[in-house]
mmCIF file of C-alpha atoms in Angstrom:
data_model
loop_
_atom_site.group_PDB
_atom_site.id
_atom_site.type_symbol
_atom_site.label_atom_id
_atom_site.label_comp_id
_atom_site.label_asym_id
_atom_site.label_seq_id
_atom_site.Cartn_x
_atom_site.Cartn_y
_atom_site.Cartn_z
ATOM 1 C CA UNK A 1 -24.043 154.533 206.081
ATOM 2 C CA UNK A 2 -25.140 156.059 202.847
ATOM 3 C CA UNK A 3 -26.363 154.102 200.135
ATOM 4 C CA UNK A 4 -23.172 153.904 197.938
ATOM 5 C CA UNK A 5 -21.267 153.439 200.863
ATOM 6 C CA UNK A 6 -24.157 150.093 201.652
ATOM 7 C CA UNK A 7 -23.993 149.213 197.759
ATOM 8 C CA UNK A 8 -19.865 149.327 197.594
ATOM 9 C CA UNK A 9 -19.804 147.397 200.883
ATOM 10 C CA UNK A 10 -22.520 144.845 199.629
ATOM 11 C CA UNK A 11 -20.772 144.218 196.342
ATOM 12 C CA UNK A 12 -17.692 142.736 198.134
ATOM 13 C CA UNK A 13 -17.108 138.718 197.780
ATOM 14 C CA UNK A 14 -13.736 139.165 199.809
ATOM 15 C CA UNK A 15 -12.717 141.081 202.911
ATOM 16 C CA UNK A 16 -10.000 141.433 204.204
ATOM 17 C CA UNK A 17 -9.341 141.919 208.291
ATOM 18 C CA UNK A 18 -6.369 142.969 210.346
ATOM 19 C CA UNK A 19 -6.338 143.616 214.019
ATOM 20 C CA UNK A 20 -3.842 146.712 215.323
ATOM 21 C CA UNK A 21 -2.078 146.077 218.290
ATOM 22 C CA UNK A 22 -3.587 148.385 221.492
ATOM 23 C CA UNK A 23 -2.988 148.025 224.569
ATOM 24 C CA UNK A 24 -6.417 148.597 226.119
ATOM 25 C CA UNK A 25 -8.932 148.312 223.182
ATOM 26 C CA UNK A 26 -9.109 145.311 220.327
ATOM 27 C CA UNK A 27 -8.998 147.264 217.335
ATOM 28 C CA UNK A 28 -9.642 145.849 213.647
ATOM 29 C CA UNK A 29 -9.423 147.388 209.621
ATOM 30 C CA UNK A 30 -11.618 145.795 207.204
ATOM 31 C CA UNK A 31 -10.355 146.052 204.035
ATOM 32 C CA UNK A 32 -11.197 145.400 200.099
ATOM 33 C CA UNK A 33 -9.474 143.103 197.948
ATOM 34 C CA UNK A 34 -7.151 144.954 195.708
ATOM 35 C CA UNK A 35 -6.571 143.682 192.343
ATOM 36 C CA UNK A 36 -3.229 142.562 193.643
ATOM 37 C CA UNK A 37 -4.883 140.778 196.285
ATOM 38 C CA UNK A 38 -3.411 143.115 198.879
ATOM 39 C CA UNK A 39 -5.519 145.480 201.078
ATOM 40 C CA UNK A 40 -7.756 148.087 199.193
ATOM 41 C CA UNK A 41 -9.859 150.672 200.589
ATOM 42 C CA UNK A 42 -11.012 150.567 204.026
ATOM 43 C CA UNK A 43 -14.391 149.753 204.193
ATOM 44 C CA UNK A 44 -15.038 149.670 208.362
ATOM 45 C CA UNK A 45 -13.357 149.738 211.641
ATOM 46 C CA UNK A 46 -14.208 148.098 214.942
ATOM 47 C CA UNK A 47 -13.569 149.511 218.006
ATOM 48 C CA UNK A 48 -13.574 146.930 221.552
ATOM 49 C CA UNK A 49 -13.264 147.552 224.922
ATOM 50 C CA UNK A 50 -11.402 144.896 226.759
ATOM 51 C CA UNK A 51 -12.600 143.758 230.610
ATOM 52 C CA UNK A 52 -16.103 145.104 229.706
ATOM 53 C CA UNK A 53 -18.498 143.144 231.512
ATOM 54 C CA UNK A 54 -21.596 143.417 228.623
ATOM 55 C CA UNK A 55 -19.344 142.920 225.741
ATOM 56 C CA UNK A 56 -19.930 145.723 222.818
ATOM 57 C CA UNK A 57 -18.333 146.340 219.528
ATOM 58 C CA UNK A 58 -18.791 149.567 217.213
ATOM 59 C CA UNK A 59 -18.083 149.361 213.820
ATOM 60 C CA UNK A 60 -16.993 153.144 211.752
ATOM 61 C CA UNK A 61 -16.554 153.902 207.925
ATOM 62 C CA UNK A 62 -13.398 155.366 209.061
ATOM 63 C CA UNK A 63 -10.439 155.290 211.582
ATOM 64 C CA UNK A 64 -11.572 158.694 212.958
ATOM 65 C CA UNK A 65 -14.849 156.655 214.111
ATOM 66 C CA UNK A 66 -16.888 159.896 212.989
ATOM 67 C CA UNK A 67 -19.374 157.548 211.265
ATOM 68 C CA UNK A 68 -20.785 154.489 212.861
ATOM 69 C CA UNK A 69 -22.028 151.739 210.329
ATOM 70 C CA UNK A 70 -23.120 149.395 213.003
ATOM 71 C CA UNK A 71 -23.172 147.386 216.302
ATOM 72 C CA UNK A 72 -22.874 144.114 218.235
ATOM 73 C CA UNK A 73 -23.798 143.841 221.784
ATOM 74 C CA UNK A 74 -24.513 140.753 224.337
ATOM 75 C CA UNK A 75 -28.127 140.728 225.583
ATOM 76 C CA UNK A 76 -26.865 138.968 229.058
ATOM 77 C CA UNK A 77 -23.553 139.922 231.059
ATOM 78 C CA UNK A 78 -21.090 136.946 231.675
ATOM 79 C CA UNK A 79 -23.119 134.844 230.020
ATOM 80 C CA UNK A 80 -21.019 131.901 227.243
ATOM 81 C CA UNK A 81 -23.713 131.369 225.545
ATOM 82 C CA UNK A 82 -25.442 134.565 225.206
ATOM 83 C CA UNK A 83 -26.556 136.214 222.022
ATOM 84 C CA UNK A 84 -25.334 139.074 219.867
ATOM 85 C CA UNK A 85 -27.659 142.071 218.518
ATOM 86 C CA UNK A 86 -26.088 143.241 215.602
ATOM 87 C CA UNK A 87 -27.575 147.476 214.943
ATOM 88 C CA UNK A 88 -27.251 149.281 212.152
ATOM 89 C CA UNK A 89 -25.785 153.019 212.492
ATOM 90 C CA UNK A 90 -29.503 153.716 213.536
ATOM 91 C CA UNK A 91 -29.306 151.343 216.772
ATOM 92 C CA UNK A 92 -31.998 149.184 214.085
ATOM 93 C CA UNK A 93 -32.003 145.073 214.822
ATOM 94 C CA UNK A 94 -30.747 143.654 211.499
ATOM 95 C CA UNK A 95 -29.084 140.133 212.658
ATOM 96 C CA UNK A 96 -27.840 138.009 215.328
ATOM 97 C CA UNK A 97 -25.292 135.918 216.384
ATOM 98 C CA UNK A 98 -24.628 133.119 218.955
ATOM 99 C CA UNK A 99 -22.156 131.020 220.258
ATOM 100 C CA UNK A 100 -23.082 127.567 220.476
ATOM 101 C CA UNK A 101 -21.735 126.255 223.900
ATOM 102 C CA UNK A 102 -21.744 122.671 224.142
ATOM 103 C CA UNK A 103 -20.642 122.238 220.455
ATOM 104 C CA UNK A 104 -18.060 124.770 220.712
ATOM 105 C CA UNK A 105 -16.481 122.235 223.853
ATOM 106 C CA UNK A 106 -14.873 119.985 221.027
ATOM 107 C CA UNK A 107 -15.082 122.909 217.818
ATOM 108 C CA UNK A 108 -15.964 125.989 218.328
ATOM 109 C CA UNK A 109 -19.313 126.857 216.445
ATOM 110 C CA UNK A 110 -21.477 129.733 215.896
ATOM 111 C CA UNK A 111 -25.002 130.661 214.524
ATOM 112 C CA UNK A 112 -25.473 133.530 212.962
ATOM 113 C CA UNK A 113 -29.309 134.700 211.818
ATOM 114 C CA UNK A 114 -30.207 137.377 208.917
ATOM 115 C CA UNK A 115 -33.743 138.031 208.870
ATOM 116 C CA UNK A 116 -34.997 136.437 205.608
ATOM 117 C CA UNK A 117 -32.486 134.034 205.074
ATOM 118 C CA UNK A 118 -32.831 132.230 207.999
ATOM 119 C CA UNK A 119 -29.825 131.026 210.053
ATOM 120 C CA UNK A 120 -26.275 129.588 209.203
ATOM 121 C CA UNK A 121 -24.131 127.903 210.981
ATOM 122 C CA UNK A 122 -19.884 127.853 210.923
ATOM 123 C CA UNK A 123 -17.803 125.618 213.002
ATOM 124 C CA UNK A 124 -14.348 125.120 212.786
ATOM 125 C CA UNK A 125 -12.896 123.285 209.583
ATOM 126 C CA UNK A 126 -10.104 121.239 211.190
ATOM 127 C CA UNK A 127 -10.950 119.242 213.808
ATOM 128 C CA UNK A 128 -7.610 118.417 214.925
ATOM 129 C CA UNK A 129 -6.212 121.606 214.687
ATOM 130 C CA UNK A 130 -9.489 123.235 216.901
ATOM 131 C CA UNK A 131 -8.030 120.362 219.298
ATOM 132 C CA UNK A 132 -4.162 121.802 219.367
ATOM 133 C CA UNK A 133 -5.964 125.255 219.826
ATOM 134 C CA UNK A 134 -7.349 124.733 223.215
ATOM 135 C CA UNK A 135 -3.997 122.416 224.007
ATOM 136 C CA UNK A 136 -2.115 125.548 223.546
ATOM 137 C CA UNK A 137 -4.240 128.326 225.218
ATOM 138 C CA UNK A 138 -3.743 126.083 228.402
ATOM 139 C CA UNK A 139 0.197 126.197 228.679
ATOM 140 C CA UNK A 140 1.064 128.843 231.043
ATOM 141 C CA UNK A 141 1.652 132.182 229.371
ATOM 142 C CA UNK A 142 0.831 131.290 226.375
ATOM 143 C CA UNK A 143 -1.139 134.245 225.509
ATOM 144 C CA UNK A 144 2.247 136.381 225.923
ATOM 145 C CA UNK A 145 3.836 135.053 222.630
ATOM 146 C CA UNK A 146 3.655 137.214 219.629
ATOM 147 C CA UNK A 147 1.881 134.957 216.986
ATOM 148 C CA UNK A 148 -1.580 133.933 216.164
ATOM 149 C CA UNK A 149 -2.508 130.241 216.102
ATOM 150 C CA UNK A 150 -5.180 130.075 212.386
ATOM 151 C CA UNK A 151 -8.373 128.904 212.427
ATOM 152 C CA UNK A 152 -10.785 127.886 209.820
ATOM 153 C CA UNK A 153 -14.313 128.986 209.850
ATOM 154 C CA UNK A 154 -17.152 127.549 207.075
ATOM 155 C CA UNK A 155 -20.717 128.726 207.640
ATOM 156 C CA UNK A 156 -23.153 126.271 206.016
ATOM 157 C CA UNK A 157 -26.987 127.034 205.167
ATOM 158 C CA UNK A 158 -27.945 123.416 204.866
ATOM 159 C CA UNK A 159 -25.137 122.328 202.826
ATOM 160 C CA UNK A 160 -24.021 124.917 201.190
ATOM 161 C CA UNK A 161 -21.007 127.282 202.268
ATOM 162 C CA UNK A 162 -22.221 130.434 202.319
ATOM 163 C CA UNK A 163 -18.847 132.321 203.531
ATOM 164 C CA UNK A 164 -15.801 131.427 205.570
ATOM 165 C CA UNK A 165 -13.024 133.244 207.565
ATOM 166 C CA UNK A 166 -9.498 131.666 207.868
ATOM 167 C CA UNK A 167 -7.125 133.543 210.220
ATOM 168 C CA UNK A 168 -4.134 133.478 208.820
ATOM 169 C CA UNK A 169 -0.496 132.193 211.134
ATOM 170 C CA UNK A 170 1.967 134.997 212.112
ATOM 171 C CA UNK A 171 2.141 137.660 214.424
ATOM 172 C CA UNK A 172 -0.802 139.678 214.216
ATOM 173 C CA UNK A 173 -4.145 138.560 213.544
ATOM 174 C CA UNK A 174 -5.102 138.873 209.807
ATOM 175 C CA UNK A 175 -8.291 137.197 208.848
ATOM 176 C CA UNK A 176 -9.424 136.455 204.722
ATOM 177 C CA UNK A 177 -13.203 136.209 204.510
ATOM 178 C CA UNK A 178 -14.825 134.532 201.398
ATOM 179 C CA UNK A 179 -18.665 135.066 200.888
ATOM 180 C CA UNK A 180 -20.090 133.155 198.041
ATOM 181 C CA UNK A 181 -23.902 133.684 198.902
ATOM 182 C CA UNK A 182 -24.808 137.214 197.331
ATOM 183 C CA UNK A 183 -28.209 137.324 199.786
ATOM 184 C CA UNK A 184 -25.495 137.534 202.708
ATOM 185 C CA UNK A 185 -26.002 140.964 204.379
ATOM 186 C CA UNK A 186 -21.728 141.745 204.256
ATOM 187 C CA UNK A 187 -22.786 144.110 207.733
ATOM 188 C CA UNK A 188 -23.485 140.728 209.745
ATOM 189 C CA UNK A 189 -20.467 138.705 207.972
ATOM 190 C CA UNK A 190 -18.446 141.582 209.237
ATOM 191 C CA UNK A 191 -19.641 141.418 212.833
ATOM 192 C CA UNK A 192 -19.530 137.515 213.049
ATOM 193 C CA UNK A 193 -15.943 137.649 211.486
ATOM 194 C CA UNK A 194 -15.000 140.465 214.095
ATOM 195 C CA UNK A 195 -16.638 138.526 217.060
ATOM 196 C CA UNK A 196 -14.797 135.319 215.921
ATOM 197 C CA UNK A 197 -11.952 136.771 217.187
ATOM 198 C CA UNK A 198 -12.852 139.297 220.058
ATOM 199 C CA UNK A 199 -14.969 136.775 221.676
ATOM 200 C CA UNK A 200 -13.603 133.508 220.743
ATOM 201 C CA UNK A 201 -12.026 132.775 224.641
ATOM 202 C CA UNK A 202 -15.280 133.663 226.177
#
């Protein structure tokens, strides 16, 4: 990533993500903001293999994935608890994520570290409605109808809200992510907002 392409991407406060339908990959566009509030210029595109057993997620500046930005990868195979390295384009540490397991058994929750900030943590906003989620991924073939159930992320440092990421209802995942803590490297919101979705089941 150059370093317009790093100060463009940095000076975002909203993104804006939308997973394409594939039949053998998870695929996902993060967009700007345009002044109309629509999507702007594509700022990175994740790439995930589906039935991989060490789960790993590329991120491009383009569609054409001709230039990697950065990376998330498990450190452990199988594991539901197991943390996230997120790379830069240089395969250099800059952040990590985690799933918090026995929290995420009522609300799903997640910690998510940037070196010098320290970590913050995002569990779902709505209680009830993380409730009806897991009601609903049990009913048999569930997973075959073509809508999204939303969720609502907030990520806290102490008790602040640093950013959030609401998937929005209908029948392709579309995600809005708000970041109102300028320190927040947007690489890592990107990955955690990415792995909210391709990982949430595991």
């Amino acid at each position: 990533m150059s370093p317009l392409d790093e100060e463009r991407l940095q000076a975002q406060n909203r993104l804006l993500i939308r997973q394409r339908i594939r039949l053998m990959v998870n695929q996902y566009e993060v967009h700007a903001e345009a002044s109309g509030g629509g999507e702007g210029e594509l700022l990175a595109f994740a790439q995930q293999k589906r039935l991989a057993f060490k789960e790993q997620v590329t991120l491009y500046a383009d569609d054409a994935k001709t230039r990697p930005i950065l990376g998330f990868k498990a450190r452990k195979r199988i594991d539901l608890a197991s943390a996230y390295d997120i790379t830069d384009a240089h395969g250099q540490p800059i952040g990590v994520f985690r799933k918090d397991f026995k929290k995420s058994l009522l609300a799903s929750t997640w910690h998510l570290e940037q070196p010098g900030l320290g970590v913050t943590t995002g569990s779902e906003r709505n209680k009830a409605i993380a409730v009806l989620r897991r009601v609903w991924q049990i009913i048999p073939y569930v997973d075959a109808l073509p809508f999204a159930w939303p969720y609502h992320f907030d990520f806290y440092a102490g008790d602040q809200v640093v950013f959030s990421v609401d998937k929005k209802f209908g029948i392709r995942d579309r995600y809005v992510v708000d970041i109102k803590d300028p320190r927040l490297d947007r690489r890592l919101v990107i990955a955690q907002a990415v792995g909210l979705d391709a990982l949430q089941s595991r």
